[in-house]
Tab-separated table of C-alpha atoms in Angstrom:
chain	number	residue	atom	x	y	z
L	13	MET	CA	-20.824	-29.170	11.447
L	14	SER	CA	-18.770	-27.000	14.363
L	15	PRO	CA	-19.853	-23.077	14.556
L	16	ASP	CA	-16.379	-22.465	13.408
L	17	LEU	CA	-16.790	-23.991	9.712
L	18	TRP	CA	-20.722	-22.246	9.838
L	19	MET	CA	-18.556	-19.167	9.735
L	20	LEU	CA	-16.066	-19.795	7.445
L	21	LEU	CA	-18.361	-21.774	4.657
L	22	ALA	CA	-21.030	-18.388	5.248
L	23	PHE	CA	-17.565	-16.129	4.709
L	24	ALA	CA	-17.128	-17.590	1.632
L	25	GLY	CA	-20.006	-18.042	-0.155
L	26	LEU	CA	-20.967	-14.281	0.574
L	27	LEU	CA	-17.493	-13.680	-0.886
L	28	ILE	CA	-17.904	-15.646	-4.279
L	29	ALA	CA	-22.169	-14.371	-4.746
L	30	GLY	CA	-20.799	-11.283	-4.974
L	31	VAL	CA	-21.299	-9.171	-1.423
L	32	PRO	CA	-19.323	-6.217	-0.701
L	33	VAL	CA	-16.233	-7.177	1.950
L	34	ALA	CA	-17.147	-5.200	4.794
L	35	PHE	CA	-20.802	-6.853	4.694
L	36	SER	CA	-19.706	-10.480	3.863
L	37	LEU	CA	-17.330	-9.919	7.464
L	38	GLY	CA	-19.845	-8.699	9.567
L	39	LEU	CA	-22.400	-11.087	8.360
L	40	ALA	CA	-20.393	-14.139	8.814
L	41	GLY	CA	-19.697	-13.049	11.825
L	42	ALA	CA	-23.230	-12.844	13.230
L	43	VAL	CA	-23.464	-16.787	11.947
L	44	GLY	CA	-20.850	-18.029	13.576
L	45	ILE	CA	-22.601	-15.820	16.867
L	46	LEU	CA	-25.763	-17.711	16.577
L	47	ALA	CA	-24.872	-21.055	15.275
L	48	GLY	CA	-22.193	-21.566	18.688
L	49	LEU	CA	-23.045	-18.681	20.942
L	50	PRO	CA	-26.419	-17.816	22.570
L	51	PRO	CA	-28.343	-16.083	20.503
L	52	ALA	CA	-28.464	-13.048	22.864
L	53	MET	CA	-24.619	-11.964	22.264
L	54	LEU	CA	-26.614	-10.728	18.766
L	55	ALA	CA	-26.792	-7.511	21.074
L	56	THR	CA	-22.749	-6.653	21.352
L	57	LEU	CA	-22.856	-6.267	17.344
L	58	GLY	CA	-23.498	-2.711	17.690
L	59	THR	CA	-20.160	-2.756	20.520
L	60	ASN	CA	-18.305	-4.803	18.220
L	61	THR	CA	-18.983	-2.269	15.235
L	62	TYR	CA	-18.269	0.540	17.726
L	63	ASN	CA	-14.954	-0.869	19.905
L	64	SER	CA	-13.317	-1.790	16.589
L	65	ILE	CA	-13.063	1.831	14.909
L	66	ALA	CA	-12.872	3.377	18.610
L	67	LYS	CA	-8.964	3.901	18.217
L	68	TYR	CA	-7.424	7.093	18.161
L	69	PRO	CA	-4.278	5.682	15.878
L	70	LEU	CA	-7.629	4.870	12.945
L	71	ILE	CA	-7.984	9.073	12.772
L	72	ALA	CA	-4.920	9.486	10.316
L	73	ILE	CA	-5.980	6.789	7.996
L	74	PRO	CA	-8.617	9.903	6.211
L	75	LEU	CA	-5.830	12.256	7.046
L	76	PHE	CA	-3.886	10.778	5.351
L	77	ILE	CA	-6.023	10.171	2.140
L	78	LEU	CA	-7.368	13.416	2.073
L	79	THR	CA	-3.289	14.203	1.975
L	80	GLY	CA	-2.996	11.988	-1.286
L	81	LEU	CA	-5.948	13.867	-2.877
L	82	ILE	CA	-5.146	16.819	-1.925
L	83	PHE	CA	-1.760	16.586	-3.699
L	84	GLU	CA	-2.453	14.619	-6.331
L	85	ARG	CA	-5.134	17.752	-7.380
L	86	SER	CA	-2.068	20.278	-6.960
L	87	GLY	CA	-0.301	19.182	-9.330
L	88	VAL	CA	1.922	18.057	-7.462
L	89	ALA	CA	2.398	15.308	-9.726
L	90	LEU	CA	3.067	16.670	-13.066
L	91	ARG	CA	5.569	18.989	-11.418
L	92	LEU	CA	7.493	15.639	-10.106
L	93	VAL	CA	7.535	14.473	-13.468
L	94	ARG	CA	9.024	17.202	-15.614
L	95	PHE	CA	12.009	17.161	-12.699
L	96	ALA	CA	12.717	13.777	-13.046
L	97	GLN	CA	12.458	13.397	-16.699
L	98	ALA	CA	14.903	16.965	-17.388
L	99	LEU	CA	16.354	14.424	-13.888
L	100	ILE	CA	17.110	11.388	-16.088
L	101	GLY	CA	17.298	12.833	-19.410
L	102	PRO	CA	16.509	10.560	-22.866
L	103	ARG	CA	17.936	7.108	-22.827
L	104	HIS	CA	16.647	3.803	-23.301
L	105	GLY	CA	13.491	3.750	-20.918
L	106	GLY	CA	13.439	6.964	-19.395
L	107	LEU	CA	10.024	7.604	-19.193
L	108	ALA	CA	9.549	4.282	-17.749
L	109	LEU	CA	12.140	5.303	-15.138
L	110	VAL	CA	10.520	8.845	-14.889
L	111	ALA	CA	7.070	6.741	-13.508
L	112	VAL	CA	8.727	4.002	-11.149
L	113	LEU	CA	10.959	7.383	-9.768
L	114	VAL	CA	7.296	9.965	-9.513
L	115	CYS	CA	5.482	6.860	-8.232
L	116	MET	CA	8.060	6.483	-5.405
L	117	ILE	CA	7.546	9.954	-4.455
L	118	MET	CA	3.731	10.310	-5.056
L	119	GLY	CA	3.896	7.298	-2.225
L	120	GLY	CA	5.482	9.252	0.414
L	121	MET	CA	2.927	10.895	0.125
L	122	SER	CA	-0.657	10.031	-0.634
L	123	GLY	CA	0.138	6.641	1.573
L	124	SER	CA	-2.422	4.698	-1.034
L	125	GLY	CA	-1.436	2.936	-3.979
L	126	PRO	CA	-5.252	3.063	-6.328
L	127	ALA	CA	-4.675	6.857	-5.800
L	128	ASP	CA	-0.841	7.041	-7.064
L	129	ALA	CA	-0.870	4.714	-9.847
L	130	ALA	CA	-4.348	7.511	-10.781
L	131	ALA	CA	-2.525	10.187	-10.479
L	132	VAL	CA	0.777	9.280	-11.732
L	133	ALA	CA	-0.921	7.534	-14.848
L	134	MET	CA	-2.569	10.720	-16.037
L	135	VAL	CA	0.317	12.438	-16.756
L	136	MET	CA	2.321	9.955	-18.012
L	137	LEU	CA	0.181	7.143	-19.619
L	138	PRO	CA	0.055	10.090	-22.914
L	139	SER	CA	3.455	10.894	-23.024
L	140	MET	CA	4.313	7.203	-23.045
L	141	THR	CA	2.228	6.368	-25.464
L	142	LYS	CA	3.716	8.982	-27.470
L	143	ALA	CA	6.854	8.110	-26.821
L	144	GLY	CA	6.307	4.189	-28.757
L	145	TYR	CA	5.853	2.433	-25.107
L	146	PRO	CA	2.470	-0.471	-25.621
L	147	ARG	CA	-0.894	0.898	-23.030
L	148	PRO	CA	-0.385	-2.426	-21.370
L	149	PHE	CA	3.325	-2.177	-20.830
L	150	SER	CA	2.983	1.702	-19.844
L	151	ALA	CA	-0.488	0.827	-17.124
L	152	THR	CA	1.279	-2.534	-16.126
L	153	LEU	CA	4.274	0.429	-15.100
L	154	ILE	CA	2.963	2.209	-13.358
L	155	ALA	CA	-0.212	-0.299	-10.936
L	156	ALA	CA	3.263	-2.201	-10.220
L	157	SER	CA	5.372	1.076	-9.295
L	158	ALA	CA	2.097	2.145	-7.861
L	159	SER	CA	1.589	-0.146	-5.158
L	160	THR	CA	5.081	0.696	-2.993
L	161	ALA	CA	3.067	3.618	-1.627
L	162	ILE	CA	1.153	0.493	0.396
L	163	LEU	CA	5.108	0.247	1.937
L	164	ILE	CA	6.629	4.135	1.716
L	165	PRO	CA	5.626	6.184	4.968
L	166	PRO	CA	2.672	7.048	5.505
L	167	SER	CA	1.451	3.937	4.678
L	168	VAL	CA	-2.646	3.303	5.743
L	169	ALA	CA	-1.461	-0.811	5.560
L	170	LEU	CA	1.116	-0.291	8.122
L	171	ILE	CA	-1.169	2.442	10.439
L	172	LEU	CA	-3.676	-0.181	10.532
L	173	TYR	CA	-1.137	-3.493	10.548
L	174	SER	CA	0.223	-1.177	13.926
L	175	ILE	CA	-3.444	-1.085	16.004
L	176	VAL	CA	-4.207	-4.711	14.616
L	177	VAL	CA	-0.711	-5.891	16.057
L	178	PRO	CA	-0.520	-5.144	19.805
L	179	GLY	CA	3.218	-3.773	21.295
L	180	VAL	CA	4.605	-2.828	17.639
L	181	ASP	CA	5.808	1.251	17.217
L	182	LEU	CA	3.630	2.946	13.673
L	183	ARG	CA	7.269	4.771	13.886
L	184	ALA	CA	9.347	1.881	13.751
L	185	LEU	CA	7.499	0.240	10.818
L	186	PHE	CA	7.255	3.662	8.795
L	187	ALA	CA	11.053	3.509	8.924
L	188	ALA	CA	10.944	-0.466	8.456
L	189	GLY	CA	9.019	0.114	4.956
L	190	LEU	CA	11.649	2.665	3.552
L	191	PHE	CA	14.017	0.872	2.320
L	192	PRO	CA	12.381	-2.042	1.307
L	193	GLY	CA	10.077	0.660	-0.397
L	194	ILE	CA	13.242	1.711	-2.412
L	195	LEU	CA	14.019	-2.659	-3.340
L	196	ALA	CA	11.090	-2.527	-4.184
L	197	GLY	CA	11.074	0.446	-6.843
L	198	LEU	CA	15.042	-0.634	-8.008
L	199	ALA	CA	13.310	-4.228	-8.106
L	200	LEU	CA	11.335	-3.034	-11.500
L	201	LEU	CA	14.268	-0.450	-12.875
L	202	VAL	CA	16.061	-4.305	-13.897
L	203	PRO	CA	13.193	-5.258	-15.932
L	204	VAL	CA	12.120	-1.707	-17.416
L	205	LEU	CA	15.600	-1.505	-18.285
L	206	ILE	CA	15.922	-4.612	-20.574
L	207	VAL	CA	13.211	-4.476	-22.105
L	208	SER	CA	13.331	-0.576	-22.994
L	209	ARG	CA	16.448	-1.211	-24.259
L	210	ARG	CA	15.126	-4.805	-26.073
L	211	PHE	CA	12.487	-3.266	-27.845
L	212	GLY	CA	14.308	0.324	-28.645
L	213	TRP	CA	12.290	2.248	-26.933
L	214	GLU	CA	13.333	5.930	-26.331
L	215	GLY	CA	16.889	6.888	-26.310
L	216	SER	CA	19.123	9.069	-26.048
L	217	SER	CA	19.028	12.202	-28.478
L	218	PRO	CA	20.769	16.055	-28.983
L	219	ALA	CA	18.819	16.968	-26.697
L	220	ALA	CA	19.804	16.159	-23.899
L	221	GLY	CA	22.355	18.652	-22.894
L	222	ALA	CA	18.904	20.900	-23.284
L	223	GLU	CA	17.373	19.222	-20.716
L	224	ARG	CA	19.669	18.456	-17.989
L	225	LEU	CA	20.248	22.702	-18.545
L	226	ARG	CA	16.208	22.412	-16.650
L	227	VAL	CA	17.232	20.290	-14.025
L	228	GLY	CA	17.554	23.452	-12.057
L	229	GLU	CA	14.821	24.782	-12.748
L	230	THR	CA	12.297	22.023	-12.390
L	231	PHE	CA	14.108	21.139	-8.942
L	232	LYS	CA	12.843	24.781	-7.543
L	233	GLN	CA	8.897	23.496	-8.457
L	234	ALA	CA	9.067	20.018	-7.615
L	235	LEU	CA	10.719	20.977	-4.452
L	236	PRO	CA	7.624	21.697	-2.453
L	237	ALA	CA	6.015	18.776	-3.738
L	238	LEU	CA	10.199	16.334	-2.216
L	239	PHE	CA	10.054	18.965	0.897
L	240	ALA	CA	6.581	16.519	1.948
L	241	PRO	CA	8.204	13.117	2.795
L	242	VAL	CA	11.152	15.260	4.473
L	243	LEU	CA	8.214	17.268	6.896
L	244	ILE	CA	6.488	13.557	7.709
L	245	LEU	CA	9.443	11.212	8.651
L	246	GLY	CA	11.638	14.816	9.744
L	247	GLY	CA	8.706	15.535	12.614
L	248	LEU	CA	8.337	12.204	13.626
L	249	ARG	CA	11.906	11.376	13.617
L	250	SER	CA	11.916	14.995	15.677
L	251	GLY	CA	9.449	13.477	18.011
L	252	LEU	CA	7.729	17.044	17.314
L	253	PHE	CA	4.442	15.551	15.877
L	254	THR	CA	2.855	12.034	16.500
L	255	PRO	CA	2.011	9.720	13.578
L	256	THR	CA	-1.688	10.936	14.179
L	257	GLU	CA	-0.796	14.607	14.040
L	258	ALA	CA	1.984	13.856	11.452
L	259	ALA	CA	-0.992	13.731	8.736
L	260	VAL	CA	-2.943	16.827	10.227
L	261	VAL	CA	0.157	18.871	9.703
L	262	ALA	CA	0.312	16.158	6.147
L	263	VAL	CA	-3.127	17.854	5.059
L	264	ALA	CA	-2.112	21.936	5.878
L	265	TYR	CA	0.733	21.107	4.592
L	266	GLY	CA	-1.035	20.635	0.779
L	267	VAL	CA	-3.402	22.927	0.809
L	268	VAL	CA	-1.244	25.490	1.524
L	269	ILE	CA	0.853	24.308	-1.336
L	270	GLY	CA	-2.490	23.656	-4.046
L	271	LEU	CA	-3.789	27.102	-2.680
L	272	PHE	CA	-0.695	29.738	-3.026
L	273	VAL	CA	2.058	28.190	-4.576
L	274	THR	CA	0.915	25.822	-7.282
L	275	ARG	CA	-2.931	27.295	-6.984
L	276	GLU	CA	-4.529	24.292	-9.129
L	277	ILE	CA	-7.163	23.638	-6.338
L	278	GLY	CA	-9.413	26.595	-5.322
L	279	LEU	CA	-11.300	27.054	-1.947
L	280	LYS	CA	-14.183	25.696	-3.387
L	281	ASP	CA	-11.820	22.558	-4.827
L	282	LEU	CA	-11.709	21.626	-0.854
L	283	TRP	CA	-15.233	21.288	-0.284
L	284	GLY	CA	-14.782	18.578	-2.742
L	285	LEU	CA	-11.712	16.696	-1.887
L	286	PHE	CA	-13.326	16.204	1.624
L	287	GLY	CA	-15.915	15.043	0.616
L	288	GLU	CA	-14.413	12.997	-1.832
L	289	ALA	CA	-11.989	11.857	0.744
L	290	ALA	CA	-14.980	11.354	3.629
L	291	VAL	CA	-16.516	8.765	1.275
L	292	ILE	CA	-13.461	6.843	0.492
L	293	SER	CA	-12.851	6.755	4.524
L	294	GLY	CA	-16.373	5.769	4.656
L	295	VAL	CA	-15.600	2.544	2.723
L	296	VAL	CA	-11.722	1.654	4.676
L	297	MET	CA	-13.764	2.373	7.853
L	298	LEU	CA	-17.026	0.473	7.153
L	299	ILE	CA	-14.677	-1.948	6.577
L	300	ILE	CA	-13.002	-1.762	9.415
L	301	ALA	CA	-16.325	-1.417	12.074
L	302	LEU	CA	-17.518	-5.430	10.254
L	303	ALA	CA	-14.767	-7.101	10.364
L	304	GLY	CA	-14.851	-6.661	13.785
L	305	ILE	CA	-18.022	-8.737	14.222
L	306	PHE	CA	-16.101	-11.025	12.909
L	307	ALA	CA	-12.640	-10.603	15.009
L	308	TRP	CA	-14.783	-10.798	18.457
L	309	ALA	CA	-16.932	-14.229	16.752
L	310	GLY	CA	-14.264	-15.950	15.669
L	311	THR	CA	-12.064	-15.242	19.110
L	312	MET	CA	-15.201	-16.219	21.257
L	313	LEU	CA	-15.707	-19.272	19.127
L	314	GLY	CA	-11.858	-19.991	18.656
L	315	THR	CA	-11.462	-20.010	15.296
L	316	PHE	CA	-8.300	-17.915	14.922
L	317	ARG	CA	-6.838	-19.545	17.672
L	318	ASP	CA	-7.427	-23.133	15.917
L	319	MET	CA	-6.366	-22.185	12.627
L	320	ALA	CA	-2.859	-20.804	13.817
L	321	GLN	CA	-2.540	-24.258	15.499
L	322	TRP	CA	-3.141	-26.057	12.561
L	323	ILE	CA	-0.639	-23.702	10.716
L	324	ILE	CA	2.671	-24.359	13.385
L	325	ALA	CA	1.652	-28.122	13.175
L	326	LEU	CA	1.807	-28.636	9.503
L	327	THR	CA	6.200	-27.548	9.762
L	328	ASP	CA	8.390	-27.156	12.445
L	329	ASN	CA	10.515	-25.833	9.282
L	330	GLY	CA	9.932	-21.773	10.290
L	331	VAL	CA	11.389	-21.047	6.593
L	332	LEU	CA	9.529	-23.958	5.306
L	333	LEU	CA	5.599	-21.823	7.451
L	334	LEU	CA	6.849	-18.139	6.165
L	335	ILE	CA	7.670	-19.617	2.255
L	336	LEU	CA	3.431	-20.792	2.302
L	337	ILE	CA	2.409	-17.531	4.063
L	338	MET	CA	3.656	-15.857	2.103
L	339	LEU	CA	2.002	-17.619	-0.821
L	340	ALA	CA	-1.034	-17.754	0.683
L	341	VAL	CA	-0.894	-14.313	1.425
L	342	LEU	CA	0.184	-13.007	-2.286
L	343	ALA	CA	-3.265	-15.153	-3.099
L	344	ALA	CA	-4.994	-13.476	-0.669
L	345	GLY	CA	-3.512	-9.951	-1.911
L	346	MET	CA	-4.560	-11.510	-6.019
L	347	LEU	CA	-8.215	-11.340	-4.483
L	348	LEU	CA	-8.635	-8.619	-1.852
L	349	ASP	CA	-7.154	-4.696	-0.340
L	350	ALA	CA	-4.761	-4.774	1.769
L	351	ILE	CA	-6.916	-3.387	4.849
L	352	SER	CA	-9.134	-7.154	4.457
L	353	ILE	CA	-6.735	-8.841	4.072
L	354	TYR	CA	-5.030	-7.902	7.642
L	355	LEU	CA	-8.152	-8.103	9.099
L	356	ILE	CA	-8.685	-11.507	8.024
L	357	LEU	CA	-5.225	-13.315	8.975
L	358	MET	CA	-3.610	-11.462	11.468
L	359	PRO	CA	-5.956	-12.867	14.416
L	360	ILE	CA	-4.452	-16.479	12.411
L	361	LEU	CA	-0.724	-14.861	11.791
L	362	ILE	CA	0.377	-13.348	15.244
L	363	PRO	CA	-0.037	-16.437	16.992
L	364	VAL	CA	2.591	-18.175	14.109
L	365	MET	CA	4.419	-14.576	14.761
L	366	GLN	CA	4.881	-15.777	18.493
L	367	HIS	CA	5.566	-19.095	17.768
L	368	PHE	CA	8.700	-18.632	15.335
L	369	GLU	CA	9.846	-15.608	17.905
L	370	TRP	CA	9.487	-13.924	14.084
L	371	ASN	CA	9.826	-10.143	14.536
L	372	PRO	CA	6.780	-7.913	14.157
L	373	VAL	CA	8.206	-5.463	12.632
L	374	TRP	CA	10.025	-7.729	9.802
L	375	PHE	CA	6.755	-9.682	9.487
L	376	GLY	CA	4.886	-6.350	9.167
L	377	ILE	CA	6.732	-5.310	6.583
L	378	LEU	CA	7.303	-8.914	4.546
L	379	LEU	CA	3.027	-9.056	4.735
L	380	ALA	CA	3.216	-5.554	2.632
L	381	MET	CA	4.803	-5.529	0.224
L	382	ASN	CA	3.399	-9.551	-0.144
L	383	ILE	CA	0.083	-6.988	-0.383
L	384	ALA	CA	1.467	-5.146	-2.795
L	385	ILE	CA	2.447	-7.626	-4.989
L	386	GLY	CA	-0.782	-8.252	-5.159
L	387	GLN	CA	-2.119	-5.059	-5.791
L	388	PHE	CA	-0.981	-5.414	-9.517
L	389	THR	CA	-2.091	-9.399	-9.727
L	390	PRO	CA	-5.263	-9.685	-11.743
L	391	PRO	CA	-7.373	-11.381	-11.479
L	392	VAL	CA	-8.254	-8.008	-8.650
L	393	ALA	CA	-5.602	-6.089	-8.895
L	394	VAL	CA	-6.587	-2.532	-7.663
L	395	ASN	CA	-4.323	-0.827	-8.783
L	396	LEU	CA	-4.477	-2.875	-12.138
L	397	MET	CA	-8.097	-1.617	-12.169
L	398	VAL	CA	-7.547	2.005	-12.465
L	399	THR	CA	-4.436	2.029	-14.512
L	400	THR	CA	-6.082	-0.140	-17.436
L	401	GLU	CA	-9.071	2.139	-17.004
L	402	VAL	CA	-7.076	4.949	-17.801
L	403	ALA	CA	-5.049	3.577	-20.171
L	404	LYS	CA	-8.339	1.867	-21.717
L	405	ILE	CA	-7.748	-1.515	-22.315
L	406	ARG	CA	-8.562	-4.288	-20.610
L	407	LEU	CA	-7.017	-5.893	-17.747
L	408	GLU	CA	-6.374	-9.016	-20.101
L	409	GLN	CA	-3.887	-7.215	-21.652
L	410	THR	CA	-1.617	-6.497	-19.145
L	411	ILE	CA	-0.927	-10.721	-17.490
L	412	GLY	CA	2.464	-10.797	-18.895
L	413	TRP	CA	3.895	-7.596	-17.965
L	414	ALA	CA	2.197	-8.440	-15.069
L	415	LEU	CA	4.109	-11.435	-14.675
L	416	LEU	CA	6.888	-9.974	-15.251
L	417	PHE	CA	7.216	-6.889	-12.921
L	418	VAL	CA	5.682	-10.091	-10.464
L	419	VAL	CA	8.911	-11.373	-10.689
L	420	ALA	CA	10.912	-8.595	-10.507
L	421	MET	CA	9.663	-7.162	-7.127
L	422	ALA	CA	8.976	-10.781	-5.355
L	423	GLY	CA	13.002	-10.606	-5.578
L	424	ALA	CA	12.974	-8.257	-3.358
L	425	LEU	CA	10.326	-9.660	-1.650
L	426	ALA	CA	13.404	-12.582	-1.300
L	427	LEU	CA	15.738	-9.715	-0.059
L	428	VAL	CA	13.758	-8.856	2.650
L	429	ALA	CA	13.392	-12.157	4.125
L	430	VAL	CA	16.658	-13.647	3.759
L	431	PHE	CA	18.088	-10.362	5.184
L	432	PRO	CA	16.156	-8.947	7.303
L	433	GLU	CA	18.009	-5.742	8.918
L	434	ILE	CA	17.438	-4.121	5.387
L	435	ALA	CA	13.738	-3.572	6.865
L	436	LEU	CA	15.090	-3.394	10.775
L	437	TRP	CA	18.441	-1.188	10.787
L	438	LEU	CA	17.004	2.637	9.903
L	439	PRO	CA	14.517	1.593	13.211
L	440	ARG	CA	17.311	0.314	14.709
L	441	VAL	CA	19.250	3.943	13.519
L	442	LEU	CA	16.748	5.955	15.190
L	443	GLY	CA	16.235	4.218	18.151
L	444	TYR	CA	12.553	2.969	17.800
L	445	ASN	CA	11.082	-0.132	19.159
L	446	VAL	CA	11.617	-3.160	17.351
L	447	GLY	CA	10.597	-5.579	19.274
């Protein structure tokens, strides 16, 4: 059996055995080294793990994670919900529309689907349950809406993609993700409105005028939260700061909002938030570090090159191959997190992308949209695991609703695939390099 096969089988076997992804990657890489390279090459393990995380742009990941936690604990989600409720008013599916809208705005602060899902679920689920929405529907909708955080900047997944794929401008990726992220959110609204009207969830009431009068008041309360994405994207566009510096600015802004505007966190709370962000970031960085062993072994053994050539040989039809890749990424997204998918698949997909001359920014957005769908598609569905825990329901109760939203978001993905300018127009207009 070839060293390539030993490494891949070791990785698959470890995953099936329940070994965490990070350690599965590291141990499988070590198996590949032992099977096909001199044992002395095991001395490179330390160097490879260090080199994997010794990259300046990665500093943005823990900082954006901290930003999301600070905004989550600062009462920002509640203020956004109140503003969205006043803006939309009582109507069929009104609270469901609010949930989608708030998830999209929160995604522009946290860059993390699970964090977005947790914050919005805590605020929205009680209200939606009182309004007559089934808890499985509400939990699935919030999980699906929170998946747009992987597209709407700042996105932790897009930061990693810009590091894994050489020559991709992170600013272009951030700009490219905005419209597809909005499109994905709008796609979710279609089944929401249809289903809400069919089952009669909510409706107009005489209090609609009173709700409208509260728009100005709730807008003032939500303004600090609404300004956060403007600050981040505006600073990037103006050249005032780099994406990594934008993460620092976002943290500082969140601290000011939490301490002095909403006043829902104190200095003691910040220490706890720093610790929580460190733990979450540590998990992410551990995956990236140990994936470096797997990537180095796969490169030295020629595993990724051979797999890429095998994929290219499947068909000369670029469209058909793109569909097959999207299906494979969707399947991976149902089992693994976004970071692991990028680290495992991109060394294989980069040669395929270059062979068919696919735009790297557009391709990155397609992958992100696909991974977003996987975040609320059982059996793993990280976002759905968060919302079902908050809703106190079983994951299997959400499968029917999840399939409905998968179809809706797949429609948005198909539009971006057929019309690349949906993703590429904004970065072109802003003058970023789109490849």
